[in-house]
Amino acid sequence: LKPLLAPNGSIWVHLDDAEVHRCRVVMDEVLGSANFVATVIWQKIHARNNSAQHMSTVHDTLLVYARDRGALRFGRVDRTAASDGDFWNPDDDPRGLWRRSDLTASKGYNDGKYEVEGPHGDKFVPRDGRWWSVSRETFQQLADDNRLWWGKTGRTFPFRKRFASELGGLVPITIWPHDEVGDNREAKSEITALFGRDNLFSTPKPERLLERIVHIASEPDDLVLDCFAGSGTTAAVSHKMGRRWVTSERAAETIAAFTRPRLEKGVKNDDPGGSTKASGGQGGGGFGH
């Protein structure tokens, strides 16, 4: 697959504990260890198996590598109520909710220990081992624009105000819980809704899992390749999200029973489940074979 990757492309490999460590060694050899990006933990099961002999395994692994890590640019994920729980607006700033941000850094530089004066004449410098993270000029600009917080009394060490309205999405983290990206149970429910209980694919993936991967790793009209089509989840989600896609499957019976019918449903706008609503999928388009 390496020759097929775009210069800024990435490859995502899903495995369980049995082979993931060996696969990573091979990927280091082929793609280069410097192009390793992350190991993502996906919570595929949210119920404990109390009959397990030693431990109840509830996760699988996604190995993420870049063709060229230096050229890689990932998208961000949506903000959540939990991530924004520390926003407030005690000074009734007309720009809305904000949160405190540290104005110091651990890396020293010349003139990083300058003294600043608070609203009531109090003097402040960073503590030992810390330096201001902005220049004198930038600090003054923040003060002039009411982007500093000196505490409710106006006499505490200053923090920077970061406004919710000015912040973009969140950098993805490497642990993906089932309530954010779905699990095996959700995936089977999606397949049941599409094909009925008498025609179930054995190892489907939840659409929300693929939606997050496609969102992070690509832009609209980019090309997504899934060389193990299975029930067609990756292709279906890519189609809904406005990506071009290519997929392959060695078992003709799987294509006939799952992959092609699922993609046809998507084209006909007859696939209302999964990530359809979240991704804005409206059907349409088409595909060749």
PDB file of N, CA and C in Angstrom, residues 113-152:
ATOM      1  N   LYS A 113      11.969  36.888  31.686  1.00  0.00           N
ATOM      2  CA  LYS A 113      11.679  37.065  33.102  1.00  0.00           C
ATOM      3  C   LYS A 113      11.273  38.509  33.423  1.00  0.00           C
ATOM      4  N   TYR A 114      10.745  39.240  32.459  1.00  0.00           N
ATOM      5  CA  TYR A 114      10.394  40.637  32.697  1.00  0.00           C
ATOM      6  C   TYR A 114       9.271  40.757  33.739  1.00  0.00           C
ATOM      7  N   GLU A 115       9.209  41.883  34.373  1.00  0.00           N
ATOM      8  CA  GLU A 115       8.219  42.140  35.418  1.00  0.00           C
ATOM      9  C   GLU A 115       6.985  42.798  34.811  1.00  0.00           C
ATOM     10  N   VAL A 116       5.813  42.392  35.293  1.00  0.00           N
ATOM     11  CA  VAL A 116       4.557  43.005  34.842  1.00  0.00           C
ATOM     12  C   VAL A 116       3.831  43.567  36.057  1.00  0.00           C
ATOM     13  N   GLU A 117       2.946  44.503  35.779  1.00  0.00           N
ATOM     14  CA  GLU A 117       2.206  45.167  36.847  1.00  0.00           C
ATOM     15  C   GLU A 117       0.725  44.915  36.696  1.00  0.00           C
ATOM     16  N   GLY A 118       0.081  44.490  37.787  1.00  0.00           N
ATOM     17  CA  GLY A 118      -1.343  44.214  37.783  1.00  0.00           C
ATOM     18  C   GLY A 118      -2.176  45.472  37.899  1.00  0.00           C
ATOM     19  N   PRO A 119      -3.506  45.331  37.850  1.00  0.00           N
ATOM     20  CA  PRO A 119      -4.417  46.486  37.886  1.00  0.00           C
ATOM     21  C   PRO A 119      -4.263  47.349  39.133  1.00  0.00           C
ATOM     22  N   HIS A 120      -3.796  46.752  40.241  1.00  0.00           N
ATOM     23  CA  HIS A 120      -3.663  47.499  41.495  1.00  0.00           C
ATOM     24  C   HIS A 120      -2.211  47.769  41.864  1.00  0.00           C
ATOM     25  N   GLY A 121      -1.330  47.653  40.860  1.00  0.00           N
ATOM     26  CA  GLY A 121       0.075  47.962  41.100  1.00  0.00           C
ATOM     27  C   GLY A 121       0.917  46.814  41.589  1.00  0.00           C
ATOM     28  N   ASP A 122       0.330  45.623  41.745  1.00  0.00           N
ATOM     29  CA  ASP A 122       1.110  44.453  42.158  1.00  0.00           C
ATOM     30  C   ASP A 122       2.087  44.056  41.062  1.00  0.00           C
ATOM     31  N   LYS A 123       3.274  43.610  41.451  1.00  0.00           N
ATOM     32  CA  LYS A 123       4.321  43.229  40.505  1.00  0.00           C
ATOM     33  C   LYS A 123       4.424  41.693  40.449  1.00  0.00           C
ATOM     34  N   PHE A 124       4.601  41.182  39.218  1.00  0.00           N
ATOM     35  CA  PHE A 124       4.670  39.733  39.034  1.00  0.00           C
ATOM     36  C   PHE A 124       5.780  39.370  38.062  1.00  0.00           C
ATOM     37  N   VAL A 125       6.506  38.295  38.361  1.00  0.00           N
ATOM     38  CA  VAL A 125       7.446  37.654  37.443  1.00  0.00           C
ATOM     39  C   VAL A 125       7.213  36.149  37.551  1.00  0.00           C
ATOM     40  N   PRO A 126       7.550  35.372  36.513  1.00  0.00           N
ATOM     41  CA  PRO A 126       7.384  33.910  36.599  1.00  0.00           C
ATOM     42  C   PRO A 126       8.249  33.330  37.712  1.00  0.00           C
ATOM     43  N   ARG A 127       7.770  32.245  38.308  1.00  0.00           N
ATOM     44  CA  ARG A 127       8.522  31.587  39.377  1.00  0.00           C
ATOM     45  C   ARG A 127       9.788  30.939  38.807  1.00  0.00           C
ATOM     46  N   ASP A 128      10.635  30.441  39.672  1.00  0.00           N
ATOM     47  CA  ASP A 128      11.879  29.798  39.253  1.00  0.00           C
ATOM     48  C   ASP A 128      11.581  28.630  38.308  1.00  0.00           C
ATOM     49  N   GLY A 129      12.342  28.548  37.233  1.00  0.00           N
ATOM     50  CA  GLY A 129      12.176  27.471  36.273  1.00  0.00           C
ATOM     51  C   GLY A 129      11.084  27.723  35.244  1.00  0.00           C
ATOM     52  N   ARG A 130      10.460  28.904  35.299  1.00  0.00           N
ATOM     53  CA  ARG A 130       9.425  29.264  34.324  1.00  0.00           C
ATOM     54  C   ARG A 130       9.752  30.631  33.729  1.00  0.00           C
ATOM     55  N   TRP A 131       9.271  30.850  32.492  1.00  0.00           N
ATOM     56  CA  TRP A 131       9.450  32.110  31.798  1.00  0.00           C
ATOM     57  C   TRP A 131       8.124  32.507  31.166  1.00  0.00           C
ATOM     58  N   TRP A 132       7.942  33.779  30.874  1.00  0.00           N
ATOM     59  CA  TRP A 132       6.740  34.180  30.149  1.00  0.00           C
ATOM     60  C   TRP A 132       6.715  33.506  28.789  1.00  0.00           C
ATOM     61  N   SER A 133       5.545  33.084  28.343  1.00  0.00           N
ATOM     62  CA  SER A 133       5.412  32.416  27.041  1.00  0.00           C
ATOM     63  C   SER A 133       5.195  33.400  25.901  1.00  0.00           C
ATOM     64  N   VAL A 134       5.084  34.691  26.232  1.00  0.00           N
ATOM     65  CA  VAL A 134       4.907  35.725  25.206  1.00  0.00           C
ATOM     66  C   VAL A 134       5.890  36.860  25.468  1.00  0.00           C
ATOM     67  N   SER A 135       6.130  37.638  24.450  1.00  0.00           N
ATOM     68  CA  SER A 135       7.040  38.776  24.577  1.00  0.00           C
ATOM     69  C   SER A 135       6.376  39.907  25.362  1.00  0.00           C
ATOM     70  N   ARG A 136       7.184  40.904  25.747  1.00  0.00           N
ATOM     71  CA  ARG A 136       6.634  42.079  26.428  1.00  0.00           C
ATOM     72  C   ARG A 136       5.553  42.744  25.580  1.00  0.00           C
ATOM     73  N   GLU A 137       5.845  42.863  24.289  1.00  0.00           N
ATOM     74  CA  GLU A 137       4.904  43.545  23.401  1.00  0.00           C
ATOM     75  C   GLU A 137       3.577  42.789  23.319  1.00  0.00           C
ATOM     76  N   THR A 138       3.667  41.455  23.184  1.00  0.00           N
ATOM     77  CA  THR A 138       2.441  40.657  23.107  1.00  0.00           C
ATOM     78  C   THR A 138       1.677  40.719  24.419  1.00  0.00           C
ATOM     79  N   PHE A 139       2.398  40.686  25.542  1.00  0.00           N
ATOM     80  CA  PHE A 139       1.741  40.781  26.847  1.00  0.00           C
ATOM     81  C   PHE A 139       0.945  42.079  26.955  1.00  0.00           C
ATOM     82  N   GLN A 140       1.553  43.171  26.518  1.00  0.00           N
ATOM     83  CA  GLN A 140       0.867  44.461  26.596  1.00  0.00           C
ATOM     84  C   GLN A 140      -0.343  44.494  25.669  1.00  0.00           C
ATOM     85  N   GLN A 141      -0.218  43.883  24.508  1.00  0.00           N
ATOM     86  CA  GLN A 141      -1.363  43.814  23.595  1.00  0.00           C
ATOM     87  C   GLN A 141      -2.517  43.036  24.218  1.00  0.00           C
ATOM     88  N   LEU A 142      -2.198  41.945  24.900  1.00  0.00           N
ATOM     89  CA  LEU A 142      -3.241  41.166  25.575  1.00  0.00           C
ATOM     90  C   LEU A 142      -3.900  41.994  26.675  1.00  0.00           C
ATOM     91  N   ALA A 143      -3.094  42.738  27.409  1.00  0.00           N
ATOM     92  CA  ALA A 143      -3.653  43.583  28.469  1.00  0.00           C
ATOM     93  C   ALA A 143      -4.550  44.662  27.898  1.00  0.00           C
ATOM     94  N   ASP A 144      -4.111  45.307  26.824  1.00  0.00           N
ATOM     95  CA  ASP A 144      -4.900  46.379  26.206  1.00  0.00           C
ATOM     96  C   ASP A 144      -6.225  45.869  25.653  1.00  0.00           C
ATOM     97  N   ASP A 145      -6.261  44.597  25.252  1.00  0.00           N
ATOM     98  CA  ASP A 145      -7.471  44.013  24.663  1.00  0.00           C
ATOM     99  C   ASP A 145      -8.296  43.242  25.694  1.00  0.00           C
ATOM    100  N   ASN A 146      -8.022  43.440  26.972  1.00  0.00           N
ATOM    101  CA  ASN A 146      -8.753  42.764  28.048  1.00  0.00           C
ATOM    102  C   ASN A 146      -8.731  41.249  27.871  1.00  0.00           C
ATOM    103  N   ARG A 147      -7.557  40.722  27.567  1.00  0.00           N
ATOM    104  CA  ARG A 147      -7.395  39.278  27.419  1.00  0.00           C
ATOM    105  C   ARG A 147      -6.553  38.681  28.539  1.00  0.00           C
ATOM    106  N   LEU A 148      -6.448  39.398  29.649  1.00  0.00           N
ATOM    107  CA  LEU A 148      -5.743  38.904  30.821  1.00  0.00           C
ATOM    108  C   LEU A 148      -6.717  38.805  31.985  1.00  0.00           C
ATOM    109  N   TRP A 149      -6.516  37.802  32.827  1.00  0.00           N
ATOM    110  CA  TRP A 149      -7.342  37.603  34.012  1.00  0.00           C
ATOM    111  C   TRP A 149      -6.434  37.644  35.232  1.00  0.00           C
ATOM    112  N   TRP A 150      -6.705  38.617  36.095  1.00  0.00           N
ATOM    113  CA  TRP A 150      -5.902  38.816  37.296  1.00  0.00           C
ATOM    114  C   TRP A 150      -6.648  38.319  38.534  1.00  0.00           C
ATOM    115  N   GLY A 151      -7.588  37.417  38.336  1.00  0.00           N
ATOM    116  CA  GLY A 151      -8.388  36.909  39.439  1.00  0.00           C
ATOM    117  C   GLY A 151      -9.532  37.837  39.786  1.00  0.00           C
ATOM    118  N   LYS A 152     -10.442  37.361  40.604  1.00  0.00           N
ATOM    119  CA  LYS A 152     -11.624  38.153  40.963  1.00  0.00           C
ATOM    120  C   LYS A 152     -11.273  39.416  41.721  1.00  0.00           C
TER     121      LYS A 152
END
